[in-house]
Structures are given as structure tokens and as C-alpha cells.
Short mmCIF file of C-alpha atoms and ligand atoms in Angstrom, two decimals:
data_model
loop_
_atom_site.label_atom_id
_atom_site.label_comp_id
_atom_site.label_asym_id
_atom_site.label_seq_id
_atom_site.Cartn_x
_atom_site.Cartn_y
_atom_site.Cartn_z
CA UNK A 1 0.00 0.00 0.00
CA UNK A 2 1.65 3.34 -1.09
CA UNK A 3 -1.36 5.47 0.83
CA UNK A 4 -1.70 4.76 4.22
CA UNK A 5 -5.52 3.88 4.23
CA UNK A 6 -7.69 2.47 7.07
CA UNK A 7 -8.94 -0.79 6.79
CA UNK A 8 -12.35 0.08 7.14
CA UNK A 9 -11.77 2.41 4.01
CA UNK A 10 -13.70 2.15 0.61
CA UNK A 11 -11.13 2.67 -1.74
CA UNK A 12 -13.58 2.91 -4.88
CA UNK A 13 -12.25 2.95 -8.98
CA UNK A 14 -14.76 4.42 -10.99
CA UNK A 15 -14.62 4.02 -14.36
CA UNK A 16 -17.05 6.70 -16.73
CA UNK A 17 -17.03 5.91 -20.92
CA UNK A 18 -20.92 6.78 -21.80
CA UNK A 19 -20.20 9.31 -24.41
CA UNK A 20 -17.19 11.35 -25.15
CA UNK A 21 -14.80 11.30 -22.07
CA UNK A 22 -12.76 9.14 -20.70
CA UNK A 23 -12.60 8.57 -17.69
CA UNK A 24 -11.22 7.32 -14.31
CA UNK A 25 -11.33 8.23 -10.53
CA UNK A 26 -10.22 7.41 -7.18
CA UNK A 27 -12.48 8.05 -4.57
CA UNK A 28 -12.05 7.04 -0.55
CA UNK A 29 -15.09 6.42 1.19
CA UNK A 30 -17.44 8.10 -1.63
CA UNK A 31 -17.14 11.60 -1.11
CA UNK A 32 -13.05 12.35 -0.59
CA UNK A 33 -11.67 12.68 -4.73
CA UNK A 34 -8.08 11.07 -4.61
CA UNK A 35 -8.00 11.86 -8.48
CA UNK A 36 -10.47 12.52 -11.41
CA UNK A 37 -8.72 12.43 -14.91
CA UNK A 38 -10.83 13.57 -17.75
CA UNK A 39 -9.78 12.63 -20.92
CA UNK A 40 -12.04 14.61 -23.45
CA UNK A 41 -12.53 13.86 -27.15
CA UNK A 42 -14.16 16.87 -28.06
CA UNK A 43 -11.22 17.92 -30.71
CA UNK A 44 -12.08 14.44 -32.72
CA UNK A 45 -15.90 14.90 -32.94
CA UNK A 46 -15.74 18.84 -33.71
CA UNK A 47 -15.39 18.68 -37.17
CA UNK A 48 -18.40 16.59 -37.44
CA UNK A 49 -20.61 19.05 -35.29
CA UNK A 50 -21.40 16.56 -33.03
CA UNK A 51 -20.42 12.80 -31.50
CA UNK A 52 -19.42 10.23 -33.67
CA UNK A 53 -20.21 7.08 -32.07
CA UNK A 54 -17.73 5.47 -33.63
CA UNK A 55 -15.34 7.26 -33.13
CA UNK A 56 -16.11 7.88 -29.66
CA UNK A 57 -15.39 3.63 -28.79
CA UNK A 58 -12.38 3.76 -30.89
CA UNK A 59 -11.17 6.36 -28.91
CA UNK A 60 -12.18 4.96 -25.36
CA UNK A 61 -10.24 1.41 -26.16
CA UNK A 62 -7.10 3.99 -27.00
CA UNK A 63 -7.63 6.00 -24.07
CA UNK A 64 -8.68 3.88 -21.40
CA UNK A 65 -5.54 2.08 -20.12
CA UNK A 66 -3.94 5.45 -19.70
CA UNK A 67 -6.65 7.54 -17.64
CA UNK A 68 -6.82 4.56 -15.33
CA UNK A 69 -3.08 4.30 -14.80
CA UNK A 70 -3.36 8.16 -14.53
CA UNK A 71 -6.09 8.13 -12.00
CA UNK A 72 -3.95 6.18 -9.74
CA UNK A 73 -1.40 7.54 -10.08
CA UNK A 74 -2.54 11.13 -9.15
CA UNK A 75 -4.13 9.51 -5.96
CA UNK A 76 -0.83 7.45 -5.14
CA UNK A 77 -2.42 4.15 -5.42
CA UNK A 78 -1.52 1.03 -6.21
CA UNK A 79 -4.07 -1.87 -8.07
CA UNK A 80 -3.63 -3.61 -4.57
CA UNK A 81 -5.03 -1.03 -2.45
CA UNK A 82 -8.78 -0.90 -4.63
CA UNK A 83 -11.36 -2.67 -2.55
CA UNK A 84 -14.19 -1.80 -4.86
CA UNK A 85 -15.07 -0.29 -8.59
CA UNK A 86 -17.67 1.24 -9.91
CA UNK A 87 -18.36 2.24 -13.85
CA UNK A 88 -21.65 3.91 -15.58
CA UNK A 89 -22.78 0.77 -17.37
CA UNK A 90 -26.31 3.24 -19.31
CA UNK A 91 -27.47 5.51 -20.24
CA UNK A 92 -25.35 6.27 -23.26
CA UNK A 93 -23.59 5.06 -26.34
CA UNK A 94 -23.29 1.46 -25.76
CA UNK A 95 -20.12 0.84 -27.74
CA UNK A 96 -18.69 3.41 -25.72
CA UNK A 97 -20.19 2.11 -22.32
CA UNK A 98 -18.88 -1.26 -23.40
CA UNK A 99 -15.21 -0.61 -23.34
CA UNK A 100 -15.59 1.27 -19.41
CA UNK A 101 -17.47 -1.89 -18.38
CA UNK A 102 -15.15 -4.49 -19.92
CA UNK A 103 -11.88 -2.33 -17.91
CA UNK A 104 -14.36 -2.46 -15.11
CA UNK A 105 -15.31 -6.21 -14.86
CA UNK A 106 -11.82 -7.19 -15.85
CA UNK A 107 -10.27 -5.30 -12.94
CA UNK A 108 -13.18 -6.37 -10.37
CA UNK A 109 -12.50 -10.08 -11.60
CA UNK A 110 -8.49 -10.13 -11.39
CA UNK A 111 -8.75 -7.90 -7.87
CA UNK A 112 -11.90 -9.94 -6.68
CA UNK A 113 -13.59 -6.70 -5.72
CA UNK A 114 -17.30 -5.81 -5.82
CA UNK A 115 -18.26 -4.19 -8.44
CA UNK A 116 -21.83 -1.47 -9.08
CA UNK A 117 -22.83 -0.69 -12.71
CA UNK A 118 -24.65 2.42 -12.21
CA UNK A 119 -26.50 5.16 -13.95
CA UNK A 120 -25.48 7.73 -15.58
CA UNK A 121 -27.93 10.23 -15.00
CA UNK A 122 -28.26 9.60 -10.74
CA UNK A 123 -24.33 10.12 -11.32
CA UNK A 124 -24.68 13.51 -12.25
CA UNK A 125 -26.61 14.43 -9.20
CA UNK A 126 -23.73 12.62 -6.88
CA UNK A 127 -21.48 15.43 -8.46
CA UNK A 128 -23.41 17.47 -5.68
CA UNK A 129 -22.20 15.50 -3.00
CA UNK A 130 -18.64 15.65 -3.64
CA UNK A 131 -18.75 19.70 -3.84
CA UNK A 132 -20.88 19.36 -0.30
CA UNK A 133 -20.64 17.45 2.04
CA UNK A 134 -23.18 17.99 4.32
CA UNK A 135 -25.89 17.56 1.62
CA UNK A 136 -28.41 14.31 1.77
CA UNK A 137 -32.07 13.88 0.66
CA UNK A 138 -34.65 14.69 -0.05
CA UNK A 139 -34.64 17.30 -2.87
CA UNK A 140 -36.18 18.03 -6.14
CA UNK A 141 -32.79 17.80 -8.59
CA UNK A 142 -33.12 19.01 -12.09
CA UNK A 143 -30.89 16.94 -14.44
CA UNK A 144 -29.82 19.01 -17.32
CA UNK A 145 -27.40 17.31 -19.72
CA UNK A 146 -26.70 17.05 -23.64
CA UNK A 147 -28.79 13.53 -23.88
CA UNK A 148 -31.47 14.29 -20.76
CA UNK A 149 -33.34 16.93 -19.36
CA UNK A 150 -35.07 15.49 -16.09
CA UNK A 151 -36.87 16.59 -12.68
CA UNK A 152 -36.63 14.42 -10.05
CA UNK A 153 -37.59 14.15 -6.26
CA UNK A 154 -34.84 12.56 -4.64
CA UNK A 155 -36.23 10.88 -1.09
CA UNK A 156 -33.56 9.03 -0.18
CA UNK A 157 -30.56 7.66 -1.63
CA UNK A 158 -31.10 5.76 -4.36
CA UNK A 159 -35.01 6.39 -4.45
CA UNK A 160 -36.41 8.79 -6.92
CA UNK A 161 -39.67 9.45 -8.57
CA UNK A 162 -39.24 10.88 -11.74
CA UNK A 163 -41.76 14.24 -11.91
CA UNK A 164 -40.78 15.24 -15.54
CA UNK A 165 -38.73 14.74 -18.35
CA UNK A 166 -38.03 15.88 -21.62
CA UNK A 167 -40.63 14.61 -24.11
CA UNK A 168 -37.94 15.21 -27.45
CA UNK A 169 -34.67 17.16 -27.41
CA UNK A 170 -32.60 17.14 -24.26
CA UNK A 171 -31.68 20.70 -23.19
CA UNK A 172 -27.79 20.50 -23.83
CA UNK A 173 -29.22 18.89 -27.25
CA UNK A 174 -31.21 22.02 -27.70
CA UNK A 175 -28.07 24.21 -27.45
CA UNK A 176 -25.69 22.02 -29.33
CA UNK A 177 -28.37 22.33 -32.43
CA UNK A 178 -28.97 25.68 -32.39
CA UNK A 179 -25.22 26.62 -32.10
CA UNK A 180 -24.56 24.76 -35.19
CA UNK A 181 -27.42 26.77 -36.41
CA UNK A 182 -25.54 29.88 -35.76
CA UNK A 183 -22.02 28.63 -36.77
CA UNK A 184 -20.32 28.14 -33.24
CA UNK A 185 -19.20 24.96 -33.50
CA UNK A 186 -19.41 22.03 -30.88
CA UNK A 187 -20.52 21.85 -27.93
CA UNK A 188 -22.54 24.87 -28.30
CA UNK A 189 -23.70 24.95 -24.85
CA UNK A 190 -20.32 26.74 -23.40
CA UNK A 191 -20.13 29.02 -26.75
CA UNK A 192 -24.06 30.24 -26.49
CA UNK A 193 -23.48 30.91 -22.54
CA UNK A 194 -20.45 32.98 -23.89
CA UNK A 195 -21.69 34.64 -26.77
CA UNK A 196 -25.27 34.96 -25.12
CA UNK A 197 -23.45 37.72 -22.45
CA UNK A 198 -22.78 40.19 -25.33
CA UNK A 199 -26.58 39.92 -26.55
CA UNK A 200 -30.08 41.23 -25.61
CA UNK A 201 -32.26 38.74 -24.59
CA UNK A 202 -35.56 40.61 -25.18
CA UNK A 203 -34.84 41.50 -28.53
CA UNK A 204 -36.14 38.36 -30.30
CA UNK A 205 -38.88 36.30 -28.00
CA UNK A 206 -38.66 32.96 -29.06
CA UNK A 207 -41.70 30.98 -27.94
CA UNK A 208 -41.59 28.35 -24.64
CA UNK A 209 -43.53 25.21 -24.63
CA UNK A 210 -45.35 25.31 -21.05
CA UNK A 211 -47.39 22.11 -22.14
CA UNK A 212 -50.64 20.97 -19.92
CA UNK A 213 -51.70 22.28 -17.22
CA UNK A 214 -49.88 20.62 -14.01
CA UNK A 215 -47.12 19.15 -16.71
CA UNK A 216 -43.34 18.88 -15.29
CA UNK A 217 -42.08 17.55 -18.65
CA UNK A 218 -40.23 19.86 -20.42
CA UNK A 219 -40.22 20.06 -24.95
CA UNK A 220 -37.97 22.04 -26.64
CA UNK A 221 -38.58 21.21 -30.28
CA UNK A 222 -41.00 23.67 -30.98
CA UNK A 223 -38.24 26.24 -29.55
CA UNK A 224 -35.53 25.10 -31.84
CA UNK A 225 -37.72 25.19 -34.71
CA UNK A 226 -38.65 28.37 -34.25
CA UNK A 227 -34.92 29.54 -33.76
CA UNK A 228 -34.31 27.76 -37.29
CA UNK A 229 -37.14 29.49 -38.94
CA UNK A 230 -36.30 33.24 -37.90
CA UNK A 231 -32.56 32.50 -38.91
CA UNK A 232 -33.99 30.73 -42.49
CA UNK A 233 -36.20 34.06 -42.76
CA UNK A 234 -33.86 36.81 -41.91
CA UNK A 235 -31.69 34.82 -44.50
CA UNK A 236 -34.00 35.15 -47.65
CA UNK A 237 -34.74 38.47 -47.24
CA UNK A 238 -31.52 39.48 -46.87
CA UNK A 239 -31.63 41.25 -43.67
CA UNK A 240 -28.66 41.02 -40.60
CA UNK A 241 -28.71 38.11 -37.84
CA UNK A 242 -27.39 39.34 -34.93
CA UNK A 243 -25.88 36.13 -33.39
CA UNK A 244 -25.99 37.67 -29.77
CA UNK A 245 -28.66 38.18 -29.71
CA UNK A 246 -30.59 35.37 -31.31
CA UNK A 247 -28.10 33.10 -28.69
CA UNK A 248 -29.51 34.93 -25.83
CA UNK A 249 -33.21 35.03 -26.53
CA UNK A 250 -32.67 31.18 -26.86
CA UNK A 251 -30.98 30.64 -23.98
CA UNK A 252 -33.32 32.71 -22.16
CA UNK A 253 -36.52 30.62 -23.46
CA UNK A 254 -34.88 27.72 -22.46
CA UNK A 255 -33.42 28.83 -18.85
CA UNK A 256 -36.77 30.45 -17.93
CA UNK A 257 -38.98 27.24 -18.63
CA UNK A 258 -36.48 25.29 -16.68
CA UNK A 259 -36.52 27.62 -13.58
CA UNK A 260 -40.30 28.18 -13.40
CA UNK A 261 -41.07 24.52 -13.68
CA UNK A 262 -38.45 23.66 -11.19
CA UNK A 263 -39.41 26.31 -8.76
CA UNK A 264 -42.97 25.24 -9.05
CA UNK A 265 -42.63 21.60 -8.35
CA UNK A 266 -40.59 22.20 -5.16
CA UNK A 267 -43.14 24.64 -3.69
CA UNK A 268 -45.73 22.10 -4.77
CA UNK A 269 -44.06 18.69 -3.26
CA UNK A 270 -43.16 20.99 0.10
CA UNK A 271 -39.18 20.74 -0.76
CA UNK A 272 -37.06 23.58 0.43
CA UNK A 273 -34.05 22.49 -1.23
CA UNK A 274 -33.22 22.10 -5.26
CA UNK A 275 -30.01 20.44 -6.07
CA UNK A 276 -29.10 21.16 -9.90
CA UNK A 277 -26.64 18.60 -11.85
CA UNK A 278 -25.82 17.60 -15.70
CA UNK A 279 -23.36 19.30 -18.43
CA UNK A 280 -26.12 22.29 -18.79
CA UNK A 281 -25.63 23.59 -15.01
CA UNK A 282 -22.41 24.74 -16.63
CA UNK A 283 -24.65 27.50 -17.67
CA UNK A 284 -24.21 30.79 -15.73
CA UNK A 285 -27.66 32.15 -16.68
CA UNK A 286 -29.17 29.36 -15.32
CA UNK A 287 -27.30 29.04 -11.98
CA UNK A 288 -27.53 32.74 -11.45
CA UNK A 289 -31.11 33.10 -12.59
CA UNK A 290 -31.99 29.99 -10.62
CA UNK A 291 -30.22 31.10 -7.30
CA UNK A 292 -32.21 34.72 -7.61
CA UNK A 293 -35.51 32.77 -7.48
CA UNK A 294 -34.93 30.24 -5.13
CA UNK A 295 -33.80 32.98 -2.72
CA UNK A 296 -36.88 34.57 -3.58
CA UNK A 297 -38.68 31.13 -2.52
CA UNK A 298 -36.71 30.41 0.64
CA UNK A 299 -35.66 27.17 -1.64
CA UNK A 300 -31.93 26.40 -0.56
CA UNK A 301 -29.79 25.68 -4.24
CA UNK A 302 -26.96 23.34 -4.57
CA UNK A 303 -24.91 22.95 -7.93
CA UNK A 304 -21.86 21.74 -8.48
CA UNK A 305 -18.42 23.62 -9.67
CA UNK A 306 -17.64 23.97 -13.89
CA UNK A 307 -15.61 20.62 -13.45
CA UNK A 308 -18.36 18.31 -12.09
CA UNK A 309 -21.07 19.56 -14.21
CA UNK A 310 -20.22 17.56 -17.47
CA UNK A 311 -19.12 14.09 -17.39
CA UNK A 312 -16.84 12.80 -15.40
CA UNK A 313 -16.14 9.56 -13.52
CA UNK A 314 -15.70 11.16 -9.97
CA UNK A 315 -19.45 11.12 -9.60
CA UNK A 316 -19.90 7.99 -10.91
CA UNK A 317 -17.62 6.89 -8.18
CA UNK A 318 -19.84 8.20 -5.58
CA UNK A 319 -22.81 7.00 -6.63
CA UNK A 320 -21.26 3.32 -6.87
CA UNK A 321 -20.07 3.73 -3.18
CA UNK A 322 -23.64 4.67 -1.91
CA UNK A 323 -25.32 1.73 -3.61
CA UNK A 324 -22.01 -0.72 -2.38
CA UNK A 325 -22.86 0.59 1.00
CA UNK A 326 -26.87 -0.12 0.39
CA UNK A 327 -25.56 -3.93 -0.16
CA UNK A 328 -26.08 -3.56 -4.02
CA UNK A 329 -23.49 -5.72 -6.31
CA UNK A 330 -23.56 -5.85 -9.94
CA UNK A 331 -22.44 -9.74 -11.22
CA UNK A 332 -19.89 -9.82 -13.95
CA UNK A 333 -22.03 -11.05 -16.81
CA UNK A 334 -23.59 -6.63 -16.38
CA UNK A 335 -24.29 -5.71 -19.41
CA UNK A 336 -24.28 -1.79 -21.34
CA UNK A 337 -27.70 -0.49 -21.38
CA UNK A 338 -27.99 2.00 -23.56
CA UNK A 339 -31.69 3.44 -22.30
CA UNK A 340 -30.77 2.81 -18.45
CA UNK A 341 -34.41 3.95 -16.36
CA UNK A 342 -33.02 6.02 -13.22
CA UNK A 343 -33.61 3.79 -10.32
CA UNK A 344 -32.91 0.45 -12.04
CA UNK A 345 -29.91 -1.59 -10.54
CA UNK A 346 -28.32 -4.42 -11.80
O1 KG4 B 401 -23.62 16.02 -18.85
P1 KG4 B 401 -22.84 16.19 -20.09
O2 KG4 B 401 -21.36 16.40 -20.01
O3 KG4 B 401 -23.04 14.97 -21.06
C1 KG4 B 401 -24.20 14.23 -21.12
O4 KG4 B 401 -24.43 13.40 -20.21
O5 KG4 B 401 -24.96 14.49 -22.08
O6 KG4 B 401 -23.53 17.40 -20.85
C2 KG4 B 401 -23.03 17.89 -22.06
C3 KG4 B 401 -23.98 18.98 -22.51
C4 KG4 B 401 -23.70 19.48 -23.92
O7 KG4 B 401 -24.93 19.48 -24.64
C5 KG4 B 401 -23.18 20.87 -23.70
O8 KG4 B 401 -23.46 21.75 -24.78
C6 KG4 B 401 -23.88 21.28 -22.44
O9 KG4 B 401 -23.87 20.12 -21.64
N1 KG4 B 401 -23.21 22.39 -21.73
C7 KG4 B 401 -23.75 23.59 -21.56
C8 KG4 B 401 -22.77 24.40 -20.93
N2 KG4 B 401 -21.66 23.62 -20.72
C9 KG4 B 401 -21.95 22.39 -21.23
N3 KG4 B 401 -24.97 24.07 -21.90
C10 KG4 B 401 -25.24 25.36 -21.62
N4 KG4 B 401 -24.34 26.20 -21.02
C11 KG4 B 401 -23.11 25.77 -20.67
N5 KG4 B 401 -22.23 26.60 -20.09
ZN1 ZN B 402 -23.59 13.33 -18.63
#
């Protein structure tokens, strides 16, 4: 042992390959980070404007060797001193889950070491309890990422009740498109945010889908067609786009619908705290916008830093140790599954 651990410590590998990072963590005892490499791919899908699955597995079976050797080495630790592993097994690309889960199993088998295939998508709300420490259930959590958009009350660990969820684009989706749309390249989330700051968000109202009455789901569609069709019409008669400002009435369609549903379903399920997670709570208009009304609301807000917003196996480690330490075990014949249900355990 190069780390001078307890023996009462989990020493957790986690092991994160649903889309396009790579990556690997050491965690101790769930919520202390030892290391968290990222490795991303984003240069080798941009010029396609998107992820190439592909390309994306390719990449992981190059990659994935070296972030785990990384990973341990950043957290001085040896293969000897893992006592468990944990590795996103869905939702996601499932070539690309494939090659985490086959480093996974291979490592839990040589080690003999439990190992927890877990979800994605609860993963992203773990990132929360990394960043704080204190922080437990119940909350409502608003998962906001390029392939989901979901609101969830979390009662306990491991128990949620899914309140809404996107009914066709994801929101990150939404952003990606429409900054292709407008020529800022991939992923468009980070470049709207940025380019969104110099704009007016009143200037063009773009319309929000609010759906039924009493409706948590969310639908953003309609929204990016309409983005598409003022951009196609300004274009044909000839008259000036101004990219700032068509990137911040977006954004501001899209951030708005998310905060007043959120806000809404708290104060109706009685929960005074929201805990926001997923690539798109990268997005300062959301976390500032969202913080100003949940102050207003006496709602307490939790997101994590920049880092732990988009993927990254850290949080996949922690939500591995919590379901070790609720006596779940995943066998070795786990399989990827790429439409992984939140709450389903293998
Ligand atoms: O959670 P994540 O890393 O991957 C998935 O699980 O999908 O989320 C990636 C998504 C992308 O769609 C990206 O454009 C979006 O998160 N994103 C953002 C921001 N940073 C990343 N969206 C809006 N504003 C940002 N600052
Ligand atoms: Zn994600």
C-alpha cells in the first residue's frame, strides 16, 4: 500500500465511458476525490458538429488504459489497495459504455472486488455530494445534460420518482443544435453561454412550450424550430442576424422554462431544497437566474463547480459507493444499457 488507508476504508475505482470522455477516478469512502482524470474527445468529434459514435469507442479502447493508470497515479495508489469499482454501465452510447465496463469487470475479476454498474444520470446528481458534504435527501434535482433533461424528487438515496422529463430534445441537445445553427461549433452549450453575455435577450422572444396544465415535462422542439425558422427568414430576405442576440433570446426561453417549472414543483411537493446537476448547469444564466428565485422562494440551491457539471467519472464513483454501502453488487455477466431507467440496478 503506497497510501496509508484504514482498513475500514472504501477505496472505490470508478470508471465513466458513456459518451465522449474518458474517464477514471479514485475516490475514498465516496465523497473524498483522490484523483479525477478527464480525458475529453471533443477535438475528434468537432469537425463533425457533433459525436461520432464510432469514433467515440475507438477512442475509449485507445484511451482507457492510460486515464486509469493516470487516475492512480494522481491519488498514489496502487491496483492492490482498490477494494471496490464502480463504472456507468447506461445511459449512453453502448459501444462506448462497453469498453468502461469491460476495464471495469476485468479489474473487479483479477482484484476480486465488488463491483456497481450504475446510472449515468443519478451520477450527475452525486457530483453534488462531492462539492458538499453535508448535503443528503430529499430534494427536487433538475438533471440538465446534452442527452437528458429530467426533474426528479430525490427521497432518499437511491429512491427517486421521476416528476418530468423531456418529451424530445434534451436541453444540452437544444443548445448544441442551435449553435450549429448559428455557426459556433461544438458543444454549443459553453459558446451560447459565452456569446449569449454580449446579446439582448428581449430583442427576439422565441416561444416556450409550457405544455398541460400541471405538466413537469419539459419540450424544446418547438423552440428550436422556431430559432431555425427566424434564422432561415432573416436569411431570404436578406436582412442582418445578430448572433448575440438570437443566442440569448434562446438561452433565455430555455433557462426560464427550466426555472419556473423547477421552482414550481418544489413549492408544490413541500421541498425547500433544489439540487441542480448535468453538463447544462455549466450554464451561468441558469445558476444565477436559478439562485435569484430560489432565494426569492426560501428554496436552498446546490450545484456543483464547472468541473463536475459535465461528465466525469468522480461522480460515478460516488454513486457506486452509496449503492455498495446499500448492499447492491452488480455480477460480472452486467451488461451496457444504452436506455438505463433512473432507479434500475443491476
Ligand atoms: O452532462 P454532459 O457532459 O453529457 C451528457 O451526459 O450528455 O452534458 C453535455 C452537454 C452538452 O450538450 C453541452 O453543450 C452542455 O452540456 N453544456 C452547456 C454548458 N456547458 C456544457 N450548456 C449550456 N451552457 C453551458 N455553459
Ligand atoms: Zn452526462
Amino acid at each position: 500500500m503506497i497510501t496509508n488507508f484504514k482498513q475500514e476504508d472504501i477505496i472505490t475505482l470508478a470508471i465513466e465511458t458513456s459518451c465522449d470522455e474518458t474517464s477514471a477516478s479514485i475516490l475514498k469512502n465516496g465523497r473524498e476525490v483522490l484523483s479525477n482524470i478527464i480525458n475529453s474527445q471533443i477535438e475528434q468529434h468537432k469537425k463533425f458538429g457533433g459525436v461520432v459514435p464510432e469514433v467515440a469507442s475507438r477512442r475509449h479502447i485507445e484511451n482507457i488504459n492510460d486515464v486509469i493508470e493516470e487516475a492512480l497515479t494522481v491519488a498514489d495508489v496502487s491496483f492492490a489497495d482498490l477494494t471496490h469499482v464502480g463504472v456507468t454501465h447506461g445511459p449512453g452510447l453502448v459501444g462506448a459504455l462497453l469498453v468502461g465496463l469491460s476495464a471495469a469487470k476485468a479489474i473487479a475479476f483479477a482484484r476480486e472486488i465488488p463491483l456497481n454498474g450504475v446510472n449515468h444520470i443519478e451520477g450527475h446528481i452525486y457530483a453534488n455530494f462531492i462539492e458538499h458534504k453535508q448535503l443528503g435527501p430529499p430534494f427536487i434535482s433538475l438533471v440538465v445534460s446534452g442527452g437528458h433533461t429530467h426533474l426528479v424528487y430525490m427521497e432518499d438515496y437511491g429512491k427517486y420518482e421521476v416528476l418530468g422529463r423531456t418529451r424530445d430534445d434534451a436541453a444540452g441537445e437544444a443548445f448544441d443544435k442551435i449553435a450549429r445553427a448559428l455557426g459556433l461549433g461544438y458543444p454549443g452549450g459553453p459558446q451560447i453561454d459565452r456569446i449569449a453575455k454580449e446579446g439582448n435577450p428581449d430583442a427576439i422572444v422565441f416561444p416556450k412550450a409550457y405544455l398541460e396544465e400541471g405538466s413537469y415535462d419539459f419540450s424544446f422542439s418547438g423552440l428550436k424550430s422556431a430559432v431555425l425558422n427566424y434564422l432561415n427568414t432573416q436569411k431570404m430576405k436578406g436582412l442582418d442576424i445578430s448572433t448575440a442576440d438570437v443566442a440569448a433570446g434562446f438561452q433565455k426561453a430555455i433557462v426560464d422554462i427550466l426555472i419556473e417549472k423547477t421552482i414550481k414543483c418544489a413549492l408544490e411537493k413541500g421541498a425547500n431544497r433544489v439540487v441542480l446537476a448535468g453538463g447544462v448547469a455549466a450554464n451561468s444564466s441558469l445558476r444565477e437566474q436559478l439562485r435569484t428565485e430560489c432565494e426569492k422562494n426560501n428554496i436552498d440551491l446546490k450545484y456543483p463547480p464547472l468541473h463536475l457539471c459535465t461528465d466525469n467519472a468522480a461522480m460515478i464513483g460516488c454513486l457506486a459507493y452509496y449503492n455498495y454501502i446499500r448492499g447492491l453488487r452488480s455480477s460480472l455477466d452486467l451488461n451496457a444499457i444504452s436506455n438505463l431507467k433512473m432507479g434500475d440496478n443491476y
